CSV table of C-alpha atoms in Angstrom, one decimal:
chain,number,residue,atom,x,y,z
X,1,PRO,CA,-45.8,-3.6,-30.7
X,2,LEU,CA,-47.2,-1.0,-33.0
X,3,LYS,CA,-50.9,-0.1,-32.5
X,4,SER,CA,-53.3,0.7,-35.3
X,5,GLY,CA,-53.3,4.3,-36.4
X,6,PRO,CA,-52.3,6.7,-39.2
X,7,ILE,CA,-48.7,7.1,-40.3
X,8,SER,CA,-47.3,8.4,-43.5
X,9,PHE,CA,-44.1,8.2,-45.5
X,10,THR,CA,-42.2,11.1,-46.9
X,11,ARG,CA,-38.7,9.7,-47.3
X,12,LYS,CA,-37.2,6.3,-47.0
X,13,VAL,CA,-33.6,6.1,-45.7
X,14,GLY,CA,-33.2,2.4,-46.3
X,15,VAL,CA,-34.7,-1.0,-45.6
X,16,GLY,CA,-32.9,-3.1,-43.1
X,17,PRO,CA,-32.8,-4.0,-39.4
X,18,SER,CA,-33.0,-0.2,-38.5
X,19,ASP,CA,-34.8,2.2,-40.8
X,20,HIS,CA,-35.8,5.9,-40.4
X,21,ILE,CA,-39.1,6.9,-41.9
X,22,ASN,CA,-40.4,10.5,-41.7
X,23,VAL,CA,-44.1,11.2,-41.2
X,24,GLY,CA,-46.0,12.8,-44.1
X,25,CYS,CA,-49.1,11.6,-46.0
X,26,GLU,CA,-51.5,9.3,-44.2
X,27,CYS,CA,-51.7,5.5,-44.6
X,28,ASP,CA,-52.3,2.6,-42.2
X,29,TYR,CA,-49.4,0.5,-41.0
X,30,GLN,CA,-51.4,-2.2,-39.2
X,31,ARG,CA,-51.7,-4.4,-42.2
X,32,TYR,CA,-48.1,-4.9,-43.3
X,33,PHE,CA,-45.9,-3.6,-40.5
X,34,LYS,CA,-46.7,-5.7,-37.5
X,35,ALA,CA,-43.1,-6.9,-37.7
X,36,PHE,CA,-41.8,-3.5,-36.7
X,37,GLU,CA,-41.8,-1.9,-33.2
X,38,LEU,CA,-41.8,1.8,-32.3
X,39,GLN,CA,-38.4,2.4,-30.6
X,40,GLN,CA,-37.9,6.2,-30.5
X,41,ILE,CA,-39.7,9.5,-31.3
X,42,ASP,CA,-37.4,12.4,-32.2
X,43,GLN,CA,-39.3,15.6,-31.0
X,44,LYS,CA,-36.5,18.0,-32.0
X,45,SER,CA,-36.8,17.4,-35.7
X,46,PRO,CA,-39.2,19.7,-37.6
X,47,LYS,CA,-40.8,16.6,-38.9
X,48,LEU,CA,-41.8,13.7,-36.7
X,49,THR,CA,-39.3,10.9,-37.1
X,50,LEU,CA,-40.1,7.3,-36.2
X,51,LEU,CA,-37.3,4.7,-35.7
X,52,PHE,CA,-38.4,1.2,-36.3
X,53,ARG,CA,-36.6,-1.9,-35.2
X,54,ASN,CA,-37.1,-5.2,-36.9
X,55,THR,CA,-38.2,-7.7,-34.3
X,56,LYS,CA,-39.6,-10.5,-36.5
X,57,PRO,CA,-38.7,-11.9,-39.9
X,58,VAL,CA,-40.1,-9.5,-42.6
X,59,THR,CA,-41.9,-11.1,-45.5
X,60,PRO,CA,-40.9,-10.1,-49.1
X,61,MET,CA,-44.4,-8.6,-49.6
X,62,ALA,CA,-43.9,-6.2,-46.6
X,63,MET,CA,-40.5,-5.2,-47.9
X,64,ALA,CA,-41.8,-4.5,-51.4
X,65,ALA,CA,-44.7,-2.5,-50.0
X,66,LEU,CA,-42.3,-0.4,-47.9
X,67,ARG,CA,-40.2,0.4,-51.0
X,68,ARG,CA,-43.2,1.2,-53.1
X,69,GLU,CA,-44.8,3.5,-50.6
X,70,GLY,CA,-41.5,5.3,-49.8
X,71,ARG,CA,-41.0,6.1,-53.5
X,72,ARG,CA,-44.6,7.0,-54.0
X,73,PHE,CA,-44.9,9.7,-51.3
X,74,VAL,CA,-41.5,11.4,-51.6
X,75,PRO,CA,-42.5,13.8,-54.5
X,76,LEU,CA,-45.8,14.6,-52.8
X,77,VAL,CA,-44.4,15.7,-49.5
X,78,SER,CA,-41.4,17.4,-51.0
X,79,SER,CA,-43.8,19.7,-52.9
X,80,PRO,CA,-44.5,23.2,-51.2
X,81,ARG,CA,-48.1,22.2,-50.5
X,82,PRO,CA,-48.6,18.4,-50.1
X,83,ILE,CA,-52.0,17.1,-51.0
X,84,ASN,CA,-53.3,15.6,-47.7
X,85,ALA,CA,-56.3,14.0,-49.4
X,86,ILE,CA,-54.2,11.4,-51.1
X,87,GLN,CA,-54.1,8.1,-49.2
X,88,SER,CA,-51.9,5.1,-49.4
X,89,THR,CA,-52.8,1.9,-51.2
X,90,LEU,CA,-51.8,0.2,-47.9
X,91,ALA,CA,-55.1,1.5,-46.3
X,92,PRO,CA,-58.0,-0.9,-46.2
X,93,ALA,CA,-60.4,-0.9,-49.1
X,94,GLU,CA,-63.3,0.7,-47.2
X,95,GLU,CA,-61.2,3.8,-46.4
X,96,GLN,CA,-60.4,4.5,-50.0
X,97,VAL,CA,-62.4,7.1,-52.0
X,98,GLY,CA,-64.3,5.6,-54.8
X,99,LEU,CA,-63.1,8.1,-57.5
X,100,GLY,CA,-59.4,7.1,-57.0
X,101,VAL,CA,-56.3,9.1,-56.2
X,102,ARG,CA,-56.0,11.0,-59.5
X,103,SER,CA,-59.7,12.0,-59.6
X,104,ILE,CA,-59.3,13.5,-56.1
X,105,SER,CA,-56.3,15.6,-57.2
X,106,THR,CA,-58.1,16.7,-60.3
X,107,GLN,CA,-61.0,17.8,-58.2
X,108,ILE,CA,-58.7,19.8,-55.9
X,109,VAL,CA,-57.2,21.7,-58.8
X,110,ARG,CA,-60.6,22.4,-60.2
X,111,ASN,CA,-61.8,23.8,-56.9
X,112,ARG,CA,-58.7,26.0,-56.7
X,113,MET,CA,-59.3,27.3,-60.2
X,114,LYS,CA,-62.9,28.2,-59.3
X,115,SER,CA,-61.6,30.1,-56.2
X,116,VAL,CA,-59.0,32.0,-58.2
X,117,LYS,CA,-61.7,33.0,-60.8
X,118,ASN,CA,-64.0,34.3,-58.1
X,119,ILE,CA,-61.1,36.3,-56.6
X,120,GLN,CA,-60.3,37.8,-60.0
X,121,LYS,CA,-63.9,38.9,-60.5
X,122,ILE,CA,-63.8,40.6,-57.1
X,123,THR,CA,-60.5,42.5,-57.8
X,124,LYS,CA,-61.8,43.6,-61.2
X,125,ALA,CA,-65.0,45.0,-59.7
X,126,MET,CA,-63.0,46.8,-56.9
X,127,LYS,CA,-60.8,48.3,-59.6
X,128,MET,CA,-63.7,49.7,-61.5
X,129,VAL,CA,-65.3,51.1,-58.3
X,130,ALA,CA,-62.0,52.8,-57.3
X,131,ALA,CA,-61.7,54.3,-60.8
X,132,SER,CA,-65.2,55.8,-60.6
X,133,LYS,CA,-64.5,57.3,-57.1
X,134,LEU,CA,-61.2,58.6,-58.3
X,135,ARG,CA,-62.7,60.6,-61.1
X,136,ALA,CA,-65.2,62.1,-58.7
X,137,ILE,CA,-62.6,63.2,-56.1
X,138,GLN,CA,-59.8,64.3,-58.4
X,139,VAL,CA,-61.4,67.5,-59.7
X,140,ARG,CA,-62.4,68.6,-56.1
X,141,ALA,CA,-58.9,67.9,-54.8
X,142,GLU,CA,-57.2,70.0,-57.5
X,143,ASN,CA,-59.7,72.8,-56.9
X,144,SER,CA,-59.0,72.8,-53.2
X,145,ARG,CA,-55.3,73.5,-53.7
X,146,GLY,CA,-56.2,77.2,-54.3
X,147,LEU,CA,-57.6,77.6,-50.8
X,148,TRP,CA,-54.4,77.3,-48.8
X,149,GLN,CA,-51.9,78.7,-51.2
X,150,PRO,CA,-52.7,82.4,-50.3
X,151,PHE,CA,-52.1,81.5,-46.7
X,152,THR,CA,-48.7,80.1,-47.6
X,153,ALA,CA,-47.8,83.3,-49.3
X,154,LEU,CA,-48.9,85.4,-46.3
X,155,LEU,CA,-48.0,83.3,-43.3
X,156,GLY,CA,-45.5,81.0,-44.8
X,157,ASP,CA,-44.9,77.3,-44.3
X,158,THR,CA,-42.0,76.8,-42.0
X,159,PRO,CA,-41.5,73.1,-41.0
X,160,SER,CA,-38.1,73.9,-39.4
X,161,VAL,CA,-39.5,76.3,-36.8
X,162,SER,CA,-38.7,75.3,-33.2
X,163,VAL,CA,-41.6,75.3,-30.7
X,164,LYS,CA,-42.4,73.6,-27.4
X,165,LYS,CA,-45.8,72.1,-28.2
X,166,ASN,CA,-46.0,70.1,-31.5
X,167,VAL,CA,-49.1,68.3,-32.7
X,168,ILE,CA,-48.8,65.9,-35.6
X,169,VAL,CA,-52.1,65.4,-37.5
X,170,THR,CA,-51.8,62.1,-39.5
X,171,ILE,CA,-54.4,61.7,-42.2
X,172,SER,CA,-55.0,58.1,-43.4
X,173,SER,CA,-57.8,55.9,-44.8
X,174,ASP,CA,-60.3,53.7,-43.0
X,175,LYS,CA,-60.0,50.8,-45.4
X,176,GLY,CA,-57.0,48.8,-46.7
X,177,LEU,CA,-56.1,47.2,-50.0
X,178,CYS,CA,-54.6,50.5,-51.2
X,179,GLY,CA,-50.9,49.8,-51.3
X,180,GLY,CA,-48.5,51.6,-48.9
X,181,ILE,CA,-50.0,55.0,-48.5
X,182,ASN,CA,-51.0,54.5,-44.9
X,183,SER,CA,-47.7,53.0,-43.9
X,184,THR,CA,-45.9,55.9,-45.6
X,185,SER,CA,-47.9,58.5,-43.6
X,186,VAL,CA,-47.2,56.6,-40.4
X,187,LYS,CA,-43.5,56.5,-41.0
X,188,ILE,CA,-43.3,60.2,-41.7
X,189,SER,CA,-45.3,60.9,-38.6
X,190,ARG,CA,-43.0,58.8,-36.4
X,191,ALA,CA,-40.0,60.6,-37.9
X,192,LEU,CA,-41.5,64.0,-37.2
X,193,HIS,CA,-42.3,62.9,-33.6
X,194,LYS,CA,-38.7,61.7,-33.1
X,195,ILE,CA,-37.3,65.0,-34.5
X,196,ASN,CA,-39.6,67.3,-32.5
X,197,SER,CA,-39.5,65.5,-29.2
X,198,GLY,CA,-37.0,66.4,-26.5
X,199,PRO,CA,-36.5,67.4,-22.9
X,200,ASP,CA,-37.9,70.9,-23.5
X,201,ALA,CA,-40.5,70.0,-26.2
X,202,GLU,CA,-43.5,67.7,-26.3
X,203,CYS,CA,-45.1,66.1,-29.3
X,204,LYS,CA,-48.6,64.6,-29.6
X,205,TYR,CA,-50.6,62.8,-32.3
X,206,VAL,CA,-54.0,63.5,-33.7
X,207,VAL,CA,-54.9,60.5,-35.9
X,208,LEU,CA,-57.5,60.6,-38.7
X,209,GLY,CA,-58.4,57.2,-40.1
X,210,GLU,CA,-58.5,53.7,-38.8
X,211,LYS,CA,-55.3,52.4,-40.5
X,212,ALA,CA,-53.0,55.0,-39.0
X,213,LYS,CA,-54.7,54.5,-35.6
X,214,ALA,CA,-54.1,50.7,-35.7
X,215,GLN,CA,-50.4,51.2,-36.4
X,216,LEU,CA,-49.6,54.1,-34.1
X,217,ILE,CA,-51.5,52.7,-31.1
X,218,ARG,CA,-49.0,49.8,-30.9
X,219,ASP,CA,-46.0,51.9,-29.7
X,220,SER,CA,-47.3,55.4,-29.3
X,221,LYS,CA,-50.5,55.0,-27.4
X,222,LYS,CA,-49.6,57.4,-24.6
X,223,HIS,CA,-48.8,60.2,-27.2
X,224,ILE,CA,-52.1,60.0,-29.0
X,225,GLU,CA,-54.3,62.9,-28.0
X,226,LEU,CA,-57.3,62.5,-30.3
X,227,THR,CA,-58.5,59.9,-32.9
X,228,MET,CA,-61.2,60.2,-35.5
X,229,THR,CA,-62.4,57.6,-38.0
X,230,GLU,CA,-65.0,57.1,-40.8
X,231,LEU,CA,-64.2,60.4,-42.4
X,232,GLN,CA,-65.2,59.2,-45.8
X,233,LYS,CA,-68.4,57.6,-44.7
X,234,ASN,CA,-70.3,60.7,-45.9
X,235,PHE,CA,-69.7,63.0,-48.8
X,236,LEU,CA,-66.5,65.1,-48.0
X,237,ASN,CA,-67.2,68.8,-48.0
X,238,TYR,CA,-65.7,71.9,-46.4
X,239,THR,CA,-68.4,72.1,-43.7
X,240,GLN,CA,-67.6,68.6,-42.5
X,241,VAL,CA,-63.9,69.1,-42.4
X,242,SER,CA,-64.2,72.5,-40.7
X,243,VAL,CA,-66.1,70.9,-37.8
X,244,ILE,CA,-63.3,68.3,-37.4
X,245,ALA,CA,-60.7,71.1,-37.5
X,246,ASP,CA,-62.7,73.0,-34.8
X,247,ASP,CA,-62.8,69.9,-32.6
X,248,ILE,CA,-59.0,69.5,-32.9
X,249,LEU,CA,-58.4,73.2,-32.0
X,250,LYS,CA,-60.6,73.0,-29.0
X,251,ASN,CA,-59.2,69.8,-27.5
X,252,VAL,CA,-55.5,70.2,-28.3
X,253,GLU,CA,-53.0,72.8,-27.1
X,254,TYR,CA,-50.4,73.6,-29.8
X,255,ASP,CA,-47.7,75.9,-31.0
X,256,ALA,CA,-47.4,74.2,-34.3
X,257,LEU,CA,-49.7,71.8,-36.2
X,258,ARG,CA,-48.0,69.5,-38.7
X,259,ILE,CA,-50.4,67.9,-41.1
X,260,VAL,CA,-49.2,64.7,-42.8
X,261,PHE,CA,-51.0,63.5,-45.9
X,262,ASN,CA,-50.4,62.0,-49.4
X,263,LYS,CA,-50.6,64.5,-52.2
X,264,PHE,CA,-52.0,63.0,-55.4
X,265,GLN,CA,-49.9,63.2,-58.5
X,266,SER,CA,-51.1,60.4,-60.7
X,267,VAL,CA,-52.9,57.0,-60.5
X,268,VAL,CA,-49.6,55.2,-59.9
X,269,SER,CA,-47.8,57.9,-57.8
X,270,PHE,CA,-48.4,60.0,-54.7
X,271,LEU,CA,-46.1,62.4,-52.8
X,272,PRO,CA,-46.0,62.3,-48.9
X,273,THR,CA,-46.5,65.9,-47.8
X,274,THR,CA,-46.2,67.8,-44.6
X,275,ALA,CA,-47.9,71.2,-44.1
X,276,THR,CA,-47.2,73.3,-41.0
X,277,VAL,CA,-49.7,75.7,-39.4
X,278,LEU,CA,-48.4,77.9,-36.6
X,279,SER,CA,-50.3,79.3,-33.7
X,280,PRO,CA,-51.0,83.1,-33.7
X,281,GLU,CA,-48.5,83.7,-30.9
X,282,VAL,CA,-45.7,81.9,-32.9
X,283,VAL,CA,-46.6,83.7,-36.1
X,284,GLU,CA,-46.4,87.1,-34.4
X,285,ARG,CA,-43.1,86.2,-32.7
X,286,GLU,CA,-41.5,84.9,-35.9
X,287,SER,CA,-42.7,88.0,-37.8
X,288,GLU,CA,-41.2,90.4,-35.2
X,289,ALA,CA,-38.0,88.4,-35.2
X,290,GLY,CA,-37.6,88.8,-38.9
X,291,GLY,CA,-37.6,85.0,-39.6
X,292,LYS,CA,-39.0,83.3,-42.7
X,293,ILE,CA,-42.4,84.8,-42.1
X,294,GLY,CA,-42.6,88.3,-43.6
X,295,SER,CA,-43.5,91.4,-41.7
X,296,LEU,CA,-47.2,91.8,-41.1
X,297,ASP,CA,-47.0,95.5,-40.3
X,298,SER,CA,-47.1,96.3,-44.0
X,299,TYR,CA,-50.7,95.2,-44.1
X,300,GLU,CA,-53.5,97.6,-43.0
X,301,ILE,CA,-56.1,96.1,-40.6
X,302,GLU,CA,-59.7,97.2,-41.1
X,303,GLY,CA,-62.9,96.7,-39.1
X,304,GLY,CA,-61.5,97.7,-35.7
X,305,GLU,CA,-60.0,94.3,-34.9
X,306,THR,CA,-56.7,94.0,-33.2
X,307,LYS,CA,-53.7,92.3,-34.8
X,308,SER,CA,-54.0,89.3,-32.4
X,309,GLU,CA,-57.6,88.7,-33.3
X,310,VAL,CA,-56.9,88.8,-37.0
X,311,LEU,CA,-54.0,86.4,-36.6
X,312,GLN,CA,-56.2,84.1,-34.6
X,313,ASN,CA,-58.9,84.0,-37.3
X,314,LEU,CA,-56.3,83.6,-40.1
X,315,SER,CA,-54.7,80.7,-38.2
X,316,GLU,CA,-57.9,78.8,-37.7
X,317,PHE,CA,-59.1,79.4,-41.2
X,318,GLN,CA,-55.7,78.3,-42.6
X,319,PHE,CA,-55.8,75.1,-40.6
X,320,SER,CA,-59.3,74.2,-41.9
X,321,CYS,CA,-58.3,74.9,-45.5
X,322,VAL,CA,-55.2,72.8,-45.2
X,323,MET,CA,-57.2,70.0,-43.6
X,324,PHE,CA,-59.8,70.1,-46.3
X,325,ASN,CA,-57.1,69.9,-49.0
X,326,GLY,CA,-55.2,67.2,-47.1
X,327,VAL,CA,-58.3,65.0,-46.7
X,328,LEU,CA,-59.2,65.3,-50.4
X,329,GLU,CA,-55.6,64.7,-51.6
X,330,ASN,CA,-55.3,61.6,-49.3
X,331,ALA,CA,-58.7,60.2,-50.5
X,332,CYS,CA,-57.7,60.7,-54.1
X,333,SER,CA,-54.3,59.0,-53.5
X,334,GLU,CA,-56.1,56.2,-51.7
X,335,GLN,CA,-58.4,55.5,-54.7
X,336,GLY,CA,-55.5,55.7,-57.1
X,337,ALA,CA,-53.4,53.3,-55.1
X,338,ARG,CA,-56.4,50.9,-54.7
X,339,MET,CA,-57.0,51.0,-58.4
X,340,SER,CA,-53.3,50.1,-59.1
X,341,ALA,CA,-53.3,47.4,-56.4
X,342,MET,CA,-56.5,45.7,-57.7
X,343,ASP,CA,-55.1,45.8,-61.3
X,344,SER,CA,-52.0,44.0,-60.1
X,345,SER,CA,-54.1,41.5,-58.2
X,346,SER,CA,-56.2,40.8,-61.3
X,347,ARG,CA,-53.1,40.2,-63.4
X,348,ASN,CA,-51.6,37.9,-60.8
X,349,ALA,CA,-54.9,35.9,-60.6
X,350,GLY,CA,-54.8,35.5,-64.3
X,351,ASP,CA,-51.2,34.2,-64.2
X,352,MET,CA,-52.1,31.8,-61.4
X,353,LEU,CA,-55.2,30.6,-63.4
X,354,ASP,CA,-53.0,29.8,-66.4
X,355,ARG,CA,-50.6,27.7,-64.2
X,356,LEU,CA,-53.5,25.9,-62.6
X,357,THR,CA,-55.1,25.2,-66.0
X,358,LEU,CA,-51.9,23.7,-67.2
X,359,THR,CA,-51.6,21.5,-64.0
X,360,TYR,CA,-55.2,20.4,-64.4
X,361,ASN,CA,-54.8,19.4,-68.0
X,362,ARG,CA,-51.6,17.4,-67.2
X,363,THR,CA,-53.2,15.6,-64.3
X,364,ARG,CA,-56.3,14.8,-66.4
X,365,GLN,CA,-54.2,13.5,-69.3
X,366,ALA,CA,-52.1,11.4,-66.9
X,367,SER,CA,-55.3,9.9,-65.4
X,368,ILE,CA,-56.6,9.0,-68.9
X,369,THR,CA,-53.3,7.5,-69.9
X,370,THR,CA,-53.2,5.4,-66.7
X,371,GLU,CA,-56.7,4.1,-67.2
X,372,LEU,CA,-56.0,3.2,-70.8
X,373,THR,CA,-52.9,1.3,-69.8
X,374,GLU,CA,-54.8,-0.6,-67.1
X,375,ILE,CA,-57.6,-1.5,-69.6
X,376,ILE,CA,-55.0,-2.7,-72.2
X,377,SER,CA,-53.1,-4.7,-69.5
X,378,GLY,CA,-56.3,-6.3,-68.3
X,379,ALA,CA,-57.3,-7.3,-71.8
X,380,SER,CA,-53.9,-8.8,-72.5
X,381,ALA,CA,-54.0,-10.8,-69.3
X,382,LEU,CA,-57.4,-12.2,-70.2
X,383,GLU,CA,-56.2,-13.2,-73.6
X,384,GLY,CA,-53.1,-14.8,-72.2
């Protein structure tokens, strides 16, 4: 025989000697279904299915209750998010909530509306913060572009050069909620790693930012040579970035440094960019071979320094300038993407709030109509 416990109806196949009832919203079956016996539990079904066998004569009251409860709970469970707080009228009176079923559903919608309003306030505040930070960084990012452009004219930017030791410097952000700028940088870094890896060539990662580190460490942990985070915790200036560039040059052996960052174009668009910085030996070799790098012999060296020393200083200074521009461009792209993402989130929260308001008004009106109907029916019964 069935024991006392919660069961719920989502769909009624039929009423007869053998009926299938799927489990959904809670109710108590001890009161009316003592005439049924649990025969089988189907564990393979996504929903728990109970097969009942009629062992005793069923009263008309139990049959009517089964039909009513089956019809009542079908629309609730077929909805994408069933309301678990709604209980069956078959439950004992002490288990029912005093406000009634429709009052509970109205309260749930009201709480949901309050949550959406709070989220909308947060997203609007984050949008304004991102806009203020964007204005502060944008001018500095545009001014920093003039630092590395003379080096490109002198030493060139040759991403297709073939070397043995490649180091990919991936610049990303430490915080999320900024669209897909970090995923884009990681995808380009993985593509560069795949292109420049081979039996005679090795490729390592230097990761700047928490988000790129979290993604690359999943499948490329052994290739990560150095990681740095919290770059934007303090005010970004050339001194700070030059110290980071110096640490990278001291701890990593390289023939070519490939810096991956997002170049800022507008608030709604950014361009994934790769800048290549060659070592002094590779620059001298490419210059003598007559490659894409122009001949350096046409320049006169003053101060008594050798050509190798000058190329060493130029290479280090070029890397620090490209890093400074890349960090500022990526920070500017991050704030623009966050501003756009928060604007989209605020609009979506407004649309959701409109839908919830409509649902709340319909539920409240239905509750009022039902109460009026019950009052009128009770008055008519008393008069009769």
